[in-house]
Coordinates of C-alpha atoms in Angstrom, one line a residue:
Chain A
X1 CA -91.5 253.3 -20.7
X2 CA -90.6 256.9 -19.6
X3 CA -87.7 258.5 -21.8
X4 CA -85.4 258.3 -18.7
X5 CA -85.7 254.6 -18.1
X6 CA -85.3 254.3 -22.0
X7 CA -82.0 255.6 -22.0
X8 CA -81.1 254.3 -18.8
X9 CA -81.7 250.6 -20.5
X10 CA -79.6 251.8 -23.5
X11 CA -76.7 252.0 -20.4
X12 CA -72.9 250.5 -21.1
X13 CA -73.8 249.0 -17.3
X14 CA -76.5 247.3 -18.2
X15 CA -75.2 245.1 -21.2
X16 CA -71.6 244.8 -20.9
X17 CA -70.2 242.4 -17.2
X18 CA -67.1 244.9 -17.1
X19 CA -69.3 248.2 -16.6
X20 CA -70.9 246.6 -13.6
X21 CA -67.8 246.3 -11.9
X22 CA -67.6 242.3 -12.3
X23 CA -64.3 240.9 -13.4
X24 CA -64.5 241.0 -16.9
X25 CA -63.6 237.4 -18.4
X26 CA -60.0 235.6 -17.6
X27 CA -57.8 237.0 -20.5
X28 CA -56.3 233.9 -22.6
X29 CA -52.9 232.8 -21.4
X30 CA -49.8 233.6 -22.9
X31 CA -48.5 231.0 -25.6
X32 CA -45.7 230.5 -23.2
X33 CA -47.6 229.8 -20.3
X34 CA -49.7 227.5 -22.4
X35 CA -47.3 225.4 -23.7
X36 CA -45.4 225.0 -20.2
X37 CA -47.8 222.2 -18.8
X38 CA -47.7 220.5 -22.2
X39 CA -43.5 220.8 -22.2
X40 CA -43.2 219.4 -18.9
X41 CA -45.3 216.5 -19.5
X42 CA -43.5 215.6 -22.9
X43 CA -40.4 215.5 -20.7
X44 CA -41.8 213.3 -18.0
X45 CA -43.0 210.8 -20.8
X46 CA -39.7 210.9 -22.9
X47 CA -37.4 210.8 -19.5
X48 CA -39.4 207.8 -18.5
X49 CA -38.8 206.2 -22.0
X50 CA -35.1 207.2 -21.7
X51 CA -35.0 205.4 -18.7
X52 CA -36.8 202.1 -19.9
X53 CA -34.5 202.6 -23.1
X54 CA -31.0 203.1 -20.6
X55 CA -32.2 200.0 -18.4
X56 CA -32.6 197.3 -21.4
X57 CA -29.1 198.6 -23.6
X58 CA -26.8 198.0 -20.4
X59 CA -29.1 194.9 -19.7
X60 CA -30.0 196.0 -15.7
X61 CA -32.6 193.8 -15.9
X62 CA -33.1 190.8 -18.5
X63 CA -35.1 191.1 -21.6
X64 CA -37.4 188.0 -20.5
X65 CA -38.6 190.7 -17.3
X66 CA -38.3 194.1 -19.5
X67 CA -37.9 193.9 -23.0
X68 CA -36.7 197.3 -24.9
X69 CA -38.8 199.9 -26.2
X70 CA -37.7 198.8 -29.5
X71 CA -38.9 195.6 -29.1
X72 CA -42.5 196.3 -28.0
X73 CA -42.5 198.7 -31.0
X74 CA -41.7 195.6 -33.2
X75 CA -44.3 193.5 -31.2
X76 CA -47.3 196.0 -31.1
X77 CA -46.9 196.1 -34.9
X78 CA -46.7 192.3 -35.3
X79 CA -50.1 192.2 -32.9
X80 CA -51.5 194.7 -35.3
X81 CA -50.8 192.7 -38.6
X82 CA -50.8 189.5 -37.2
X83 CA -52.1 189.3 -34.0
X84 CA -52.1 187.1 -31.0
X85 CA -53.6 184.0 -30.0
X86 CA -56.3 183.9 -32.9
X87 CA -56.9 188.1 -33.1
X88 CA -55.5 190.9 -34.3
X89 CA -55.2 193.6 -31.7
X90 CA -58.1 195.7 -33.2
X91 CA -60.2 192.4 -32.6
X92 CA -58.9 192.4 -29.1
X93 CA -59.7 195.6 -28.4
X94 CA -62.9 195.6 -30.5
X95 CA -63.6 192.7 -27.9
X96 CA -62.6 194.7 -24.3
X97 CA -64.6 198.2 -26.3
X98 CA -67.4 195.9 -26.3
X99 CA -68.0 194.8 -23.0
X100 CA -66.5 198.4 -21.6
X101 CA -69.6 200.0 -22.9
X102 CA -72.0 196.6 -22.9
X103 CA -71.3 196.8 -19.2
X104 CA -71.7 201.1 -19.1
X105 CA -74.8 200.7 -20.7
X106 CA -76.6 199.2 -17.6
X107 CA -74.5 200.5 -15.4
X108 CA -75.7 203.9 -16.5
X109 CA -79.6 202.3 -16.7
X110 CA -79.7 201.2 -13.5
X111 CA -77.0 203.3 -11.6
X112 CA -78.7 206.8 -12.6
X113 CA -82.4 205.7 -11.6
X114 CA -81.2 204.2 -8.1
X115 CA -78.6 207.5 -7.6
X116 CA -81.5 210.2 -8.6
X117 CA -84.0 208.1 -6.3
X118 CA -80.8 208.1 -3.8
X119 CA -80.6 212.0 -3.9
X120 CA -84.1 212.8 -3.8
X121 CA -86.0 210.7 -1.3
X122 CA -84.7 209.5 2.2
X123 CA -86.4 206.3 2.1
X124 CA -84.7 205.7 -1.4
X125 CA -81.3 206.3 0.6
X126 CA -81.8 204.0 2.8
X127 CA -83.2 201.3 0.8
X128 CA -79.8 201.8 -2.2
X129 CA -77.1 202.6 0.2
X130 CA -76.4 199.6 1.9
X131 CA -76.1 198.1 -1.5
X132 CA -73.7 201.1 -3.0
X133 CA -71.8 200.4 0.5
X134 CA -71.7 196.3 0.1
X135 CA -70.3 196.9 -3.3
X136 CA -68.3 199.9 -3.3
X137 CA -65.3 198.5 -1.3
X138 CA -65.6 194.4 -3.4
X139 CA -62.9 194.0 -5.2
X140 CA -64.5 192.3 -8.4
X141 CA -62.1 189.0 -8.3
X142 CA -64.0 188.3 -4.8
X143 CA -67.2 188.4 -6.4
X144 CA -66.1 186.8 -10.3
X145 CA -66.8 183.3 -8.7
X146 CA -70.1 183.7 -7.3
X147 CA -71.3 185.2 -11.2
X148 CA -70.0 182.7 -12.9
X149 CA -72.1 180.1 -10.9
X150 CA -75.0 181.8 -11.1
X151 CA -74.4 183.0 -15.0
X152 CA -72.1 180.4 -16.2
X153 CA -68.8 181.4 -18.2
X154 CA -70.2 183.1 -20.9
X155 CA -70.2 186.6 -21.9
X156 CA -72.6 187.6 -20.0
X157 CA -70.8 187.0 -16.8
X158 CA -68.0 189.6 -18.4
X159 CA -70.2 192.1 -18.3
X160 CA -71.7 192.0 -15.5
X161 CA -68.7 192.0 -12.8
X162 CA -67.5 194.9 -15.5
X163 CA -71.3 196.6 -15.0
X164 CA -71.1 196.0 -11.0
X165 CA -67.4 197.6 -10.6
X166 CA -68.8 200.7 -12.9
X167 CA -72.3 200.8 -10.8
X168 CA -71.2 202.2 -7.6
X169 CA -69.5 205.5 -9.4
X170 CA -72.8 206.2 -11.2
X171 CA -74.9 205.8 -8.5
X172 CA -72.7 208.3 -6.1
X173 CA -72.0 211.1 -8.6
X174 CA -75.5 210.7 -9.6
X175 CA -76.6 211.2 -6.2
X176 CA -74.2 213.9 -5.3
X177 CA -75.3 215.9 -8.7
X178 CA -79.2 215.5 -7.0
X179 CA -77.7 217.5 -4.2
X180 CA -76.3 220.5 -6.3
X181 CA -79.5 221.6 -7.2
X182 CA -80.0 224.7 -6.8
X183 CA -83.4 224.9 -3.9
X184 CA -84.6 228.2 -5.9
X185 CA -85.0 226.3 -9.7
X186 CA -87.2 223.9 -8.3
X187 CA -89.4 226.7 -6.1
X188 CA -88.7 228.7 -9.8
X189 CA -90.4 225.8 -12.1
X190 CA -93.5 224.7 -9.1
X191 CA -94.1 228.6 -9.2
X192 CA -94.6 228.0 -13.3
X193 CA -97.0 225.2 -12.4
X194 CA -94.3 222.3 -13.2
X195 CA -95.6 218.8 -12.0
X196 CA -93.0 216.9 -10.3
X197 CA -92.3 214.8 -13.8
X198 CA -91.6 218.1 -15.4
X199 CA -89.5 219.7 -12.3
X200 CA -87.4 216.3 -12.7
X201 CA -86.8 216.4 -16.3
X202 CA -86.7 220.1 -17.2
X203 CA -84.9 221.3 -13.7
X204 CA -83.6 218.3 -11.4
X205 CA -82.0 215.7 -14.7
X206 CA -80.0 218.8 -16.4
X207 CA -78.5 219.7 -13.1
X208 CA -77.2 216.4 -12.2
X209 CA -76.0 215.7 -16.1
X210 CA -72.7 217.2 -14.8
X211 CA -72.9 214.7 -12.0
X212 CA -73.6 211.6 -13.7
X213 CA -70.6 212.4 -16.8
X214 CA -68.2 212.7 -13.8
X215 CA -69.3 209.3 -12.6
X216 CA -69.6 208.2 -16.2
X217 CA -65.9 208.9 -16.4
X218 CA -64.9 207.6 -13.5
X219 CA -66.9 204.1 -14.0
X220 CA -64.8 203.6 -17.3
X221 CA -61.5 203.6 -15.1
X222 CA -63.3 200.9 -13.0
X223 CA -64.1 199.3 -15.8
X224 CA -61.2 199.0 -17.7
X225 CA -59.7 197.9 -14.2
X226 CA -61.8 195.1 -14.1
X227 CA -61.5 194.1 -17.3
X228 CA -58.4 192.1 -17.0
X229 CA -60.4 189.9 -14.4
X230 CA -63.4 189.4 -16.4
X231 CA -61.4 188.2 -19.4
X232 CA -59.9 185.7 -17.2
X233 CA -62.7 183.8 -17.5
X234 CA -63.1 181.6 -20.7
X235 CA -62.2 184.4 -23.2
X236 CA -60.9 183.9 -26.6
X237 CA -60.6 187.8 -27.2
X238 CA -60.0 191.0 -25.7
X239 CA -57.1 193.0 -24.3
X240 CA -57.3 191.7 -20.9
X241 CA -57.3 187.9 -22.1
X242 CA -54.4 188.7 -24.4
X243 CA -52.4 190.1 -21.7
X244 CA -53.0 187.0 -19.8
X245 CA -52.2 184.6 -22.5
X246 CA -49.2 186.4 -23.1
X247 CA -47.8 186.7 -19.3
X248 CA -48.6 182.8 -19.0
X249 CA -46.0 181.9 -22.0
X250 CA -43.6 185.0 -20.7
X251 CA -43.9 186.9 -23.7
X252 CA -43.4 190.0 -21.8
X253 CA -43.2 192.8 -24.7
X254 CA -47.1 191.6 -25.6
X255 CA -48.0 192.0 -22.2
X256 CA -46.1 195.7 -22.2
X257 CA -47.9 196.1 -25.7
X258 CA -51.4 195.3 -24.2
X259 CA -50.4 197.6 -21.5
X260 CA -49.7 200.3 -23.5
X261 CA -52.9 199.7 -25.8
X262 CA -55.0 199.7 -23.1
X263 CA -53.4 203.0 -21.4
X264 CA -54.1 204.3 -24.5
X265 CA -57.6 203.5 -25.5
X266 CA -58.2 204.9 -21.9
X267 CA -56.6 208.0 -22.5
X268 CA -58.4 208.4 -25.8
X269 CA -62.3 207.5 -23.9
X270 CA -61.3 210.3 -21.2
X271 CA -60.3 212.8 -24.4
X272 CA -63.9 211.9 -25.5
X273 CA -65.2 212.3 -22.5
X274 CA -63.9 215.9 -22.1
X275 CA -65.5 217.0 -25.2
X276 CA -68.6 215.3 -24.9
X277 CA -68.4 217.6 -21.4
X278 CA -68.1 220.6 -23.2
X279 CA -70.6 219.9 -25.8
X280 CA -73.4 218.9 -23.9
X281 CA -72.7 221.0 -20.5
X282 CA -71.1 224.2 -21.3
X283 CA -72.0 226.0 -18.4
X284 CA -71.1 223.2 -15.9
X285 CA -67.8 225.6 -15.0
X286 CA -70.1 228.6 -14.6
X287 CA -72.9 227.4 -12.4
X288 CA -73.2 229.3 -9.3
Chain B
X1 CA -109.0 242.4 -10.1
X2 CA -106.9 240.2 -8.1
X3 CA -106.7 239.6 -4.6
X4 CA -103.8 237.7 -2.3
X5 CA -104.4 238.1 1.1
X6 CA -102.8 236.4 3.9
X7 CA -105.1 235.7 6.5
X8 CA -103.7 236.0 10.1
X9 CA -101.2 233.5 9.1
X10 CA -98.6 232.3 11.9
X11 CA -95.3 229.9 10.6
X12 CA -92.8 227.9 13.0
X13 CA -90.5 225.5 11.9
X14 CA -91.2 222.8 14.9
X15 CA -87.8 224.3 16.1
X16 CA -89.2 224.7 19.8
X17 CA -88.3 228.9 19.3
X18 CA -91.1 231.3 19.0
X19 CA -92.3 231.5 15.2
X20 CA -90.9 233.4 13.0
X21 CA -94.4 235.2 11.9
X22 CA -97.2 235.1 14.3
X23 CA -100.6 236.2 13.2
X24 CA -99.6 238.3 10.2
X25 CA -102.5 239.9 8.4
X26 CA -101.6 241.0 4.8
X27 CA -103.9 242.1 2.0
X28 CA -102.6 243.0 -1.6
X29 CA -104.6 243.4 -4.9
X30 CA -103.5 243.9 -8.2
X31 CA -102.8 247.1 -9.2
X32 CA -100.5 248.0 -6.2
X33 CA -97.0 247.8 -5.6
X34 CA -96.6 246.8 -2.0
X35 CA -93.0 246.8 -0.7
X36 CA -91.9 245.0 2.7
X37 CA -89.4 246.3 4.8
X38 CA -88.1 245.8 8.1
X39 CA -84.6 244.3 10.1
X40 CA -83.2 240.9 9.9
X41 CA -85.7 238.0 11.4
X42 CA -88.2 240.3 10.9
X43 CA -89.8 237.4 8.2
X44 CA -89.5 239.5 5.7
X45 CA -88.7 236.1 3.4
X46 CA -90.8 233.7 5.5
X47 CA -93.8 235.9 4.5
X48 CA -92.9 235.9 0.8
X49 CA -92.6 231.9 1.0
X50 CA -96.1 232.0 2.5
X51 CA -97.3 234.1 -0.5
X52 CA -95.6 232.0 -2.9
X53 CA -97.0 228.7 -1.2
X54 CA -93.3 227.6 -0.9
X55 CA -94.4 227.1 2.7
X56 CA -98.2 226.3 4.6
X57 CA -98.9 228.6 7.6
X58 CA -99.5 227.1 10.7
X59 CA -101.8 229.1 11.6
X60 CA -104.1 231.4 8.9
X61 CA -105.0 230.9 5.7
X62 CA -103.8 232.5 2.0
X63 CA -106.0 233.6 -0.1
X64 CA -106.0 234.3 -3.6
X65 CA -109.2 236.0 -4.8
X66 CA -111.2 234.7 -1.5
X67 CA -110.7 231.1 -1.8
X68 CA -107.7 229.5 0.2
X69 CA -104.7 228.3 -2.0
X70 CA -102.0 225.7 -1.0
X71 CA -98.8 224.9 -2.5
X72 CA -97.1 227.2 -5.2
X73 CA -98.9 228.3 -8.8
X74 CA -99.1 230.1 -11.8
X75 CA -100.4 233.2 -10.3
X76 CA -97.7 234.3 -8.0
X77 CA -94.8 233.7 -9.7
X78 CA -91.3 234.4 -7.7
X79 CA -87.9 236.6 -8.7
X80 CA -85.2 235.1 -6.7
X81 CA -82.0 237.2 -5.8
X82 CA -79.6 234.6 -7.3
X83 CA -82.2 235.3 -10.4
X84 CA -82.3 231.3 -10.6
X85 CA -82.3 231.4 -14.5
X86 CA -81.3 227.8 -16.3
X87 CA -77.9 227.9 -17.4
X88 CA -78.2 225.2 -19.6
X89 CA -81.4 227.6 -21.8
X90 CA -80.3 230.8 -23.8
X91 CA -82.4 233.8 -22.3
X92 CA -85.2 233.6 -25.0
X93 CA -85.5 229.6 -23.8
X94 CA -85.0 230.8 -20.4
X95 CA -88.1 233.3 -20.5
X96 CA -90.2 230.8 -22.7
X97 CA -89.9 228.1 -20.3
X98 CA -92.9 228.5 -18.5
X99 CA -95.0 228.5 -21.6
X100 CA -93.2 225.1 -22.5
X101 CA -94.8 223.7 -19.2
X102 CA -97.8 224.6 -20.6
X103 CA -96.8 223.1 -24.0
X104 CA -97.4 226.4 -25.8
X105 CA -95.8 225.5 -29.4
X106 CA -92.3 226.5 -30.4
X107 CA -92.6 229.7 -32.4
X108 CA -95.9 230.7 -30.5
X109 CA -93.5 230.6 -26.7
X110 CA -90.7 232.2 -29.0
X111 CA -92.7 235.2 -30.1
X112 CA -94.0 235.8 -26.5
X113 CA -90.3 235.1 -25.2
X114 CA -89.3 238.0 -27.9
X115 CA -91.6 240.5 -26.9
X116 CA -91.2 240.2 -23.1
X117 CA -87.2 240.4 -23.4
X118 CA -87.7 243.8 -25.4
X119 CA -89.9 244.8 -22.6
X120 CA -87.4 244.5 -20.0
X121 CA -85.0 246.4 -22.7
X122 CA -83.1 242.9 -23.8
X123 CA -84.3 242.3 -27.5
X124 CA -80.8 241.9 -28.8
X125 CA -79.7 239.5 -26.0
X126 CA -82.3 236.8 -27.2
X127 CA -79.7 233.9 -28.0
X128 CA -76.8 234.6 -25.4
X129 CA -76.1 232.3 -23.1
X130 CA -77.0 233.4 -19.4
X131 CA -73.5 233.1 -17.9
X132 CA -72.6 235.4 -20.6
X133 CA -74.8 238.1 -19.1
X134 CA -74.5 240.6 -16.4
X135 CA -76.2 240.9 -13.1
X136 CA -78.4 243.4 -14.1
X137 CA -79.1 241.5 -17.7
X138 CA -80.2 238.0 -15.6
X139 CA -82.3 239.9 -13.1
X140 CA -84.3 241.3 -16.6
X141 CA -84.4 237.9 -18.0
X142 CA -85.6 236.5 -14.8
X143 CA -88.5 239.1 -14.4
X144 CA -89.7 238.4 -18.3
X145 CA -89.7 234.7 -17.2
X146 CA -91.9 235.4 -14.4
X147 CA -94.1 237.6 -16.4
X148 CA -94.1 235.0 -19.1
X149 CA -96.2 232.6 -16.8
X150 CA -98.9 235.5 -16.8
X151 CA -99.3 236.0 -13.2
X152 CA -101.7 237.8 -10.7
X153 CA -98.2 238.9 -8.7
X154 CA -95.3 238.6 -8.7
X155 CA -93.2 238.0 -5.8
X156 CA -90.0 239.5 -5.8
X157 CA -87.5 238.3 -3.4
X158 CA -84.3 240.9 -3.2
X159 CA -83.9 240.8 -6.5
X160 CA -82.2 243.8 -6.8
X161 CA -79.6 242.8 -3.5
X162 CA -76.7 241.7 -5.4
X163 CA -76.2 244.2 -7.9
X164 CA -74.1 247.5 -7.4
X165 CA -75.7 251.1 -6.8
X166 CA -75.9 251.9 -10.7
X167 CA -77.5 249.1 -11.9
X168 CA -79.7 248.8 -8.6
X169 CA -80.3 252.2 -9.3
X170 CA -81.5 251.5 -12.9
X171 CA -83.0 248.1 -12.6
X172 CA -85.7 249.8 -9.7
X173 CA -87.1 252.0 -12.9
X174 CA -87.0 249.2 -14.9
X175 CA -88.9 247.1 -12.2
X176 CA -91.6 250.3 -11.8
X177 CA -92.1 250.5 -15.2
X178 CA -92.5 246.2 -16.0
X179 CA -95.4 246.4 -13.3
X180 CA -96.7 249.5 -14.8
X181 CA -97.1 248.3 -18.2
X182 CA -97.9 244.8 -17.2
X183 CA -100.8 245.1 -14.8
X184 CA -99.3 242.9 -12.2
X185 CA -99.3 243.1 -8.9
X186 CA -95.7 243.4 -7.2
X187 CA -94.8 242.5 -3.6
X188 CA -91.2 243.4 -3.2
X189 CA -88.9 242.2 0.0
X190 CA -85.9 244.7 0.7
X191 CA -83.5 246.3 3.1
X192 CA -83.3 249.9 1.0
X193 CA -85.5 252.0 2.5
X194 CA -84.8 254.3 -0.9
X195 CA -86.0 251.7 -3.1
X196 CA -88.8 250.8 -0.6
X197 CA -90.0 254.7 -1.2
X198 CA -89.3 255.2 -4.4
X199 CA -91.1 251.7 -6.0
X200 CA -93.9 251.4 -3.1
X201 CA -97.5 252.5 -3.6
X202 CA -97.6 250.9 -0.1
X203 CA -94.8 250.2 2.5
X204 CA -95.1 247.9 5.6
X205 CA -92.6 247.9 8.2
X206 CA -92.2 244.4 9.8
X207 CA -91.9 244.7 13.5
X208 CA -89.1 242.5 14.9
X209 CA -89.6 239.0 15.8
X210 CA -92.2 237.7 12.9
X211 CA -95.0 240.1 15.2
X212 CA -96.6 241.3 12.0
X213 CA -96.6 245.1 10.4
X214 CA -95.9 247.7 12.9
X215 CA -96.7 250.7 10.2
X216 CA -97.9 250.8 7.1
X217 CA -97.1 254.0 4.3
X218 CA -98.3 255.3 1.4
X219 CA -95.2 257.2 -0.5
X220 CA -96.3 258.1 -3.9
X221 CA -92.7 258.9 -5.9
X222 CA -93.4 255.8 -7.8
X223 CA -96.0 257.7 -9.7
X224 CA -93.9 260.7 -9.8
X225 CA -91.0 258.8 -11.2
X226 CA -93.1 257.2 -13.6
X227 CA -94.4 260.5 -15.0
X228 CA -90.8 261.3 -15.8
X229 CA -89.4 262.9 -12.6
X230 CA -85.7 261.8 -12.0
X231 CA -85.0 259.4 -9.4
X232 CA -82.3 261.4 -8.1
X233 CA -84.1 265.3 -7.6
X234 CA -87.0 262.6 -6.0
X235 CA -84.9 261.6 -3.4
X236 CA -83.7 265.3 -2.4
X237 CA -87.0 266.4 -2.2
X238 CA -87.7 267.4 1.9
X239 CA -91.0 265.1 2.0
X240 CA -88.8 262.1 0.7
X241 CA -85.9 262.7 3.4
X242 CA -88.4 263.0 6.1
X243 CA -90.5 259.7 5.2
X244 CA -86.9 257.9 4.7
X245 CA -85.7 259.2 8.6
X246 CA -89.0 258.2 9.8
X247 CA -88.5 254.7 8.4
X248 CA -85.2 254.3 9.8
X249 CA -86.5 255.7 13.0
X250 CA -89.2 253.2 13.2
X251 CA -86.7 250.2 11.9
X252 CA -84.1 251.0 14.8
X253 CA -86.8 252.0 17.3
X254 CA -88.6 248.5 16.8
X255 CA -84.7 246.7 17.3
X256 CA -85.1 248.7 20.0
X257 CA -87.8 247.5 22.0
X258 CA -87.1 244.0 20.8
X259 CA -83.9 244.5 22.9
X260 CA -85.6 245.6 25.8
X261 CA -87.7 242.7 25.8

């Protein structure tokens, strides 16, 4: 290395973003502006509770149809001690966990296969799209029937209308993180002497994991959205059963409870979610 | 001593338009530096891809030391523009990758890693993450990952087009001084003339329209700069500025007659 280049590699350009003339990193907000989104969304949440509150004291609407806040407080901690119809609420929603992530489980083993085979191969296209398409738009009461006949009422069923209603999101964000690959890793890895097995696990599978978390996450709201319907169906646990029980005997505050637990145990899954995202693909946000 | 030769090779696309190289004779052994140069839809790229075996001629053959090769390999390795490093690898894991493939053991791909990232000037930069790097800083860790698959060639593809005069400016001594040490062979694709003259041991002008090399030079200020002569008093010198207005002259004269016709 000639003495020039030497100290031309030693360079502030060379090492530091900012020297090169590229924006140097977004500073960190303010605390103010920070906290603003966090303010304004405490407010919506305690207006809207205000207004539940305002509409059951001056009785607008009868306690049979909208029960106070106060009251589903009291119930939520009588389903917690007590529980309802047999179970305690964690055994309810021990219940609904379990066939939420019974049914991701093969939704993810067979919706990331068919959506890598989707985004790599035309032929794979065309043979998995017409089934993405035929499923995609069901609603899963239409198809709860035709289960049950063919797997009887048992859990089984459950899971897979749950698994069906959470395939079609993992099969089209898998697909559409095939497509983000970047054409020059792939010519980068065959250039190394990668075999195809290697360009798909070391190049093809870590560019689509951003892909198939998105359609992770989304399958979970299509799964908890289903839930209710699958626990129509001969249950004698889980959140969507007790909500039904409950609404069948008009004991509305359960109902609102179940609600409430179930908004919450969502909200909780997409919290994971997030950091499981930034663990396990940091540079997601700063892919070209 | 290697050889890569391109053998009267022709490509189309099945588009129905005229190809975008038609019988383009290259030869290019090891221990040169052979720059291509020439205007837009010259197939400046097209004949890279060919080189690479990202593409199969049509027509011709490539050859790598006589016998005809197909597909991409080990040998001649690409630098892309857009660097095409892993984000989701740290730069040593990022240059050890191509020992991985060949299931080279941890520490042994680690070492190697080590050593090429201190040869491109990045031995501190080992663990950082590439997003956290500069331009200049991915282009280095993309040429150590390239060396790291021991190559004949390597085929560098603009990699210095993104990156502002400075570093440009830095990164081509860098660049001289990798193949230098490394015994490669380089074939480098660009649209500065000055980098052209100053990194070349041989420069070929693409004619317009894919019709093959319309001159070919043999500037020697790579040498120079490598003995220790500054870039900068290189360029000034009268010998320089008459070999850059020639190339210019022959770029704009071959738009030129691709007008006319």
């Amino acid at each position: 290395m000639t003495i020039e280049t030497r100290a031309l590699l030693s360079h502030p350009s060379l090492t530091s973003p900012e020297a090169e003339g590229r924006p140097a990193p977004p500073r960190r907000p303010r605390r103010k502006t920070r906290l603003l989104p966090v303010l304004v969304s405490t407010a919506t949440i305690v207006s809207f509770l205000l207004l539940w509150w305002l509409a059951s004291a001056l009785a607008l609407v009868s306690p049979v149809f909208l029960p106070s806040p106060a009251a589903v407080a009291i119930s939520l901690g009588s389903l917690v001690t007590t529980g309802f119809v047999d179970a305690t609420l964690a055994e309810h929603a021990a219940a609904s966990l379990w066939r939420i992530f019974g049914a991701l489980f093969f939704a993810v083993l067979i919706g990331v296969p068919a959506g890598l085979v989707i985004g790599l191969s035309r032929i794979g296209k065309a043979l998995f799209d017409p089934v993405v398409e035929f499923l995609r738009p069901l609603p899963p009461l239409a198809y709860l029937p035709l289960i049950i006949i063919w797997f009887g009422i048992g859990e089984p069923s459950k899971i897979i209308v749950i698994a069906l209603a959470m395939l079609p999101p993992v099969i089209i964000s898998t697909a559409a993180g095939v497509k983000t690959v970047p054409k020059d890793q792939v010519r980068a890895a065959r250039s190394f002497g990668a075999s195809g097995l290697q360009v798909l696990s070391h190049v093809i599978l870590p560019n689509t994991l951003p892909g198939i978390l998105t359609g992770i996450r989304i399958a979970l709201g299509a799964g908890w959205s289903t839930l209710v319907a699958a626990e129509l169906v001969a249950a004698n646990r889980g959140l969507g059963f007790m909500i039904q029980s409950a609404s069948q005997f008009l004991v509305t505050d359960v109902v609102i409870a179940g609600i409430l637990v179930i908004a919450l145990i969502a909200f909780l899954l997409e919290g994971l979610a997030r950091v499981v995202e930034a663990r396990l693909i940091p540079w997601a946000s700063h892919r070209n | 001593m290697h050889e890569l030769t391109l053998d009267t090779v022709s490509l189309d696309y099945g588009t129905g338009n005229q190809p975008v190289l038609d019988r383009v004779a290259l030869k290019l052994r090891q221990d040169e530096f052979v720059v291509v140069i020439g205007r837009s839809g010259a197939g400046k790229t097209s004949l890279l891809n060919l080189a690479a075996g990202f593409v199969e001629p049509t027509e011709g053959r490539v050859l790598l030391n006589g016998k005809p090769v197909s597909g991409p390999g080990q040998r001649r390795v690409v630098v892309f523009q857009d660097d095409a490093l892993f984000p989701w690898l740290d730069a040593l894991d990022n240059v050890a990758f191509p020992l991985k493939l060949e299931r080279v053991g941890l520490a042994q791909r680690r070492a190697e890693a080590r050593r090429l990232l201190s040869l491109v000037g990045l031995a501190r930069a080992t663990n950082r993450r590439i997003w956290e790097l500069s331009g200049g800083m991915r282009q280095r860790v993309g040429i150590a990952r390239a060396l790291a698959a021991k190559p004949a060639f390597l085929l560098l593809d603009e990699p210095l087009g993104a990156l502002d005069a400075l570093t440009r400016s830095q990164m081509q001594e860098l660049l001289l001084d990798v193949w230098a040490k490394s015994g490669v062979g380089a074939l480098l694709i660009t649209h500065s003339i000055e980098e052209a003259l100053l990194l070349g041991t041989r420069i070929l002008v693409l004619a317009p329209g894919g019709r093959g090399v319309r001159a070919e030079f043999r500037p020697g200020f790579g040498r120079r700069l490598l003995a220790g002569e500054s870039a900068g008093a290189l360029k000034d010198l009268p010998e320089f500025l008459a070999l850059k207005r020639e190339l210019v002259a022959l770029i704009e004269d071959g738009e030129r007659t691709e007008l006319a016709a």
